[in-house]
Amino acid sequence: MWTSLTGRNQGKYEHKLGHKPKDKPGQKYEKKCELWSGLLPVGGKEKQWLIGKSIFIVLLFDYFFYRSIWFLLPLLGVGYWYYQMEKRALLEKKREEAREQFKELMLLAATGQKAGYSAENAFLSSYQDMKALFGKDSCVCRMISILKSGRENNIAFSTLWQKIGNELEIEEINEFAQVYEISQKSSGNMASIMEKTADVIVHKLETEKEIAVLLSAKRLEQRIMNVMPFLILFYINMASPGYFDGMYHSLPGALFMSICLFIYLGAYAISASIISIKI
């Protein structure tokens, strides 16, 4: 009884003094893994939306190409392929947002260095401003959390930036990590390096926006052409019911529709790769 009361009081005193309870074995490792795996997180609602779109595509293909419940199982492979394509597109969009946030971090850290902060403290002190701009669940806030955790474990910032760049697959971060390491060894002007890094990202983003404007008409054409075959089939079905019954209820018809499906999927993949231009 006395031991349990003493333990409770000790916990209260430690809480008042600001002492945090020690992490259990493995808990610190789990926190670090959670930070690294969540740099480009795909939320639950986003996953549900992607899964819902994939299921809709499977049902759409089954209705227009087969109209048979037995073909739903092989069409799940098409749904999975579509899910992976849409997920890659979503991650690419998040990667562009992360690059934009990294640019803002570079500018803010450069300002902090001019105010007298060291390079490490300039990054860590930018957390509240980045949180106000992009939210605590943003990629840049997760970057700063990784830097803070690495500093507590005596890991060099250049190594952390290199790992972050490899994880996000952002070329500018990898290049900054290399320059950062050289600059730290040679006592270079980090503020100037950060500003130049931000300028490079700004110019690259502006170029990509100009290309996106030029390709906007082509993207619209691609979306129309992706939908057009289904609209034609729907119109024929409505105007002449039973016109495609021979295709749906015979083996040669199923083979022919399968060939048409693969041709459509190949055209869709080619059109998607044409309009996705990377600098």
Short mmCIF file of N, CA and C in Angstrom, two decimals, residues 207-223 271-279:
data_model
loop_
_atom_site.label_atom_id
_atom_site.label_comp_id
_atom_site.label_asym_id
_atom_site.label_seq_id
_atom_site.Cartn_x
_atom_site.Cartn_y
_atom_site.Cartn_z
N THR A 207 9.14 26.84 -64.10
CA THR A 207 9.21 26.17 -65.40
C THR A 207 8.17 25.07 -65.51
N GLU A 208 7.99 24.31 -64.42
CA GLU A 208 6.99 23.24 -64.44
C GLU A 208 5.58 23.79 -64.55
N LYS A 209 5.32 24.94 -63.92
CA LYS A 209 4.00 25.55 -64.05
C LYS A 209 3.74 26.02 -65.47
N GLU A 210 4.77 26.57 -66.13
CA GLU A 210 4.60 26.98 -67.52
C GLU A 210 4.32 25.78 -68.42
N ILE A 211 5.02 24.67 -68.17
CA ILE A 211 4.78 23.46 -68.95
C ILE A 211 3.38 22.92 -68.69
N ALA A 212 2.93 22.98 -67.41
CA ALA A 212 1.59 22.51 -67.06
C ALA A 212 0.52 23.32 -67.78
N VAL A 213 0.73 24.64 -67.92
CA VAL A 213 -0.22 25.48 -68.64
C VAL A 213 -0.27 25.09 -70.12
N LEU A 214 0.91 24.83 -70.71
CA LEU A 214 0.96 24.43 -72.11
C LEU A 214 0.31 23.07 -72.34
N LEU A 215 0.39 22.18 -71.34
CA LEU A 215 -0.16 20.83 -71.49
C LEU A 215 -1.59 20.71 -71.00
N SER A 216 -2.15 21.78 -70.45
CA SER A 216 -3.51 21.70 -69.89
C SER A 216 -4.53 21.28 -70.96
N ALA A 217 -4.39 21.82 -72.17
CA ALA A 217 -5.31 21.45 -73.26
C ALA A 217 -5.14 19.97 -73.62
N LYS A 218 -3.90 19.49 -73.65
CA LYS A 218 -3.65 18.08 -73.96
C LYS A 218 -4.21 17.16 -72.88
N ARG A 219 -4.11 17.61 -71.63
CA ARG A 219 -4.68 16.80 -70.54
C ARG A 219 -6.19 16.69 -70.67
N LEU A 220 -6.83 17.80 -71.04
CA LEU A 220 -8.27 17.77 -71.25
C LEU A 220 -8.63 16.84 -72.40
N GLU A 221 -7.86 16.88 -73.48
CA GLU A 221 -8.09 15.97 -74.61
C GLU A 221 -7.92 14.52 -74.17
N GLN A 222 -6.92 14.27 -73.35
CA GLN A 222 -6.69 12.90 -72.88
C GLN A 222 -7.87 12.40 -72.07
N ARG A 223 -8.41 13.22 -71.18
CA ARG A 223 -9.54 12.80 -70.37
C ARG A 223 -10.77 12.54 -71.24
N SER A 271 -0.79 7.50 -73.05
CA SER A 271 -1.24 8.90 -72.97
C SER A 271 -0.87 9.52 -71.62
N ALA A 272 -0.96 8.72 -70.56
CA ALA A 272 -0.59 9.24 -69.24
C ALA A 272 0.90 9.54 -69.15
N SER A 273 1.74 8.71 -69.80
CA SER A 273 3.19 8.95 -69.77
C SER A 273 3.58 10.13 -70.65
N ILE A 274 2.82 10.38 -71.73
CA ILE A 274 3.17 11.48 -72.63
C ILE A 274 2.98 12.83 -71.95
N ILE A 275 1.89 12.98 -71.20
CA ILE A 275 1.60 14.28 -70.61
C ILE A 275 2.28 14.51 -69.27
N SER A 276 2.97 13.49 -68.75
CA SER A 276 3.69 13.66 -67.48
C SER A 276 5.15 13.92 -67.79
N ILE A 277 5.47 15.19 -67.98
CA ILE A 277 6.83 15.61 -68.33
C ILE A 277 7.55 16.04 -67.06
N LYS A 278 8.74 15.49 -66.83
CA LYS A 278 9.53 15.85 -65.68
C LYS A 278 10.78 16.61 -66.14
N ILE A 279 11.15 17.62 -65.37
CA ILE A 279 12.34 18.42 -65.70
C ILE A 279 13.56 17.77 -65.06
#
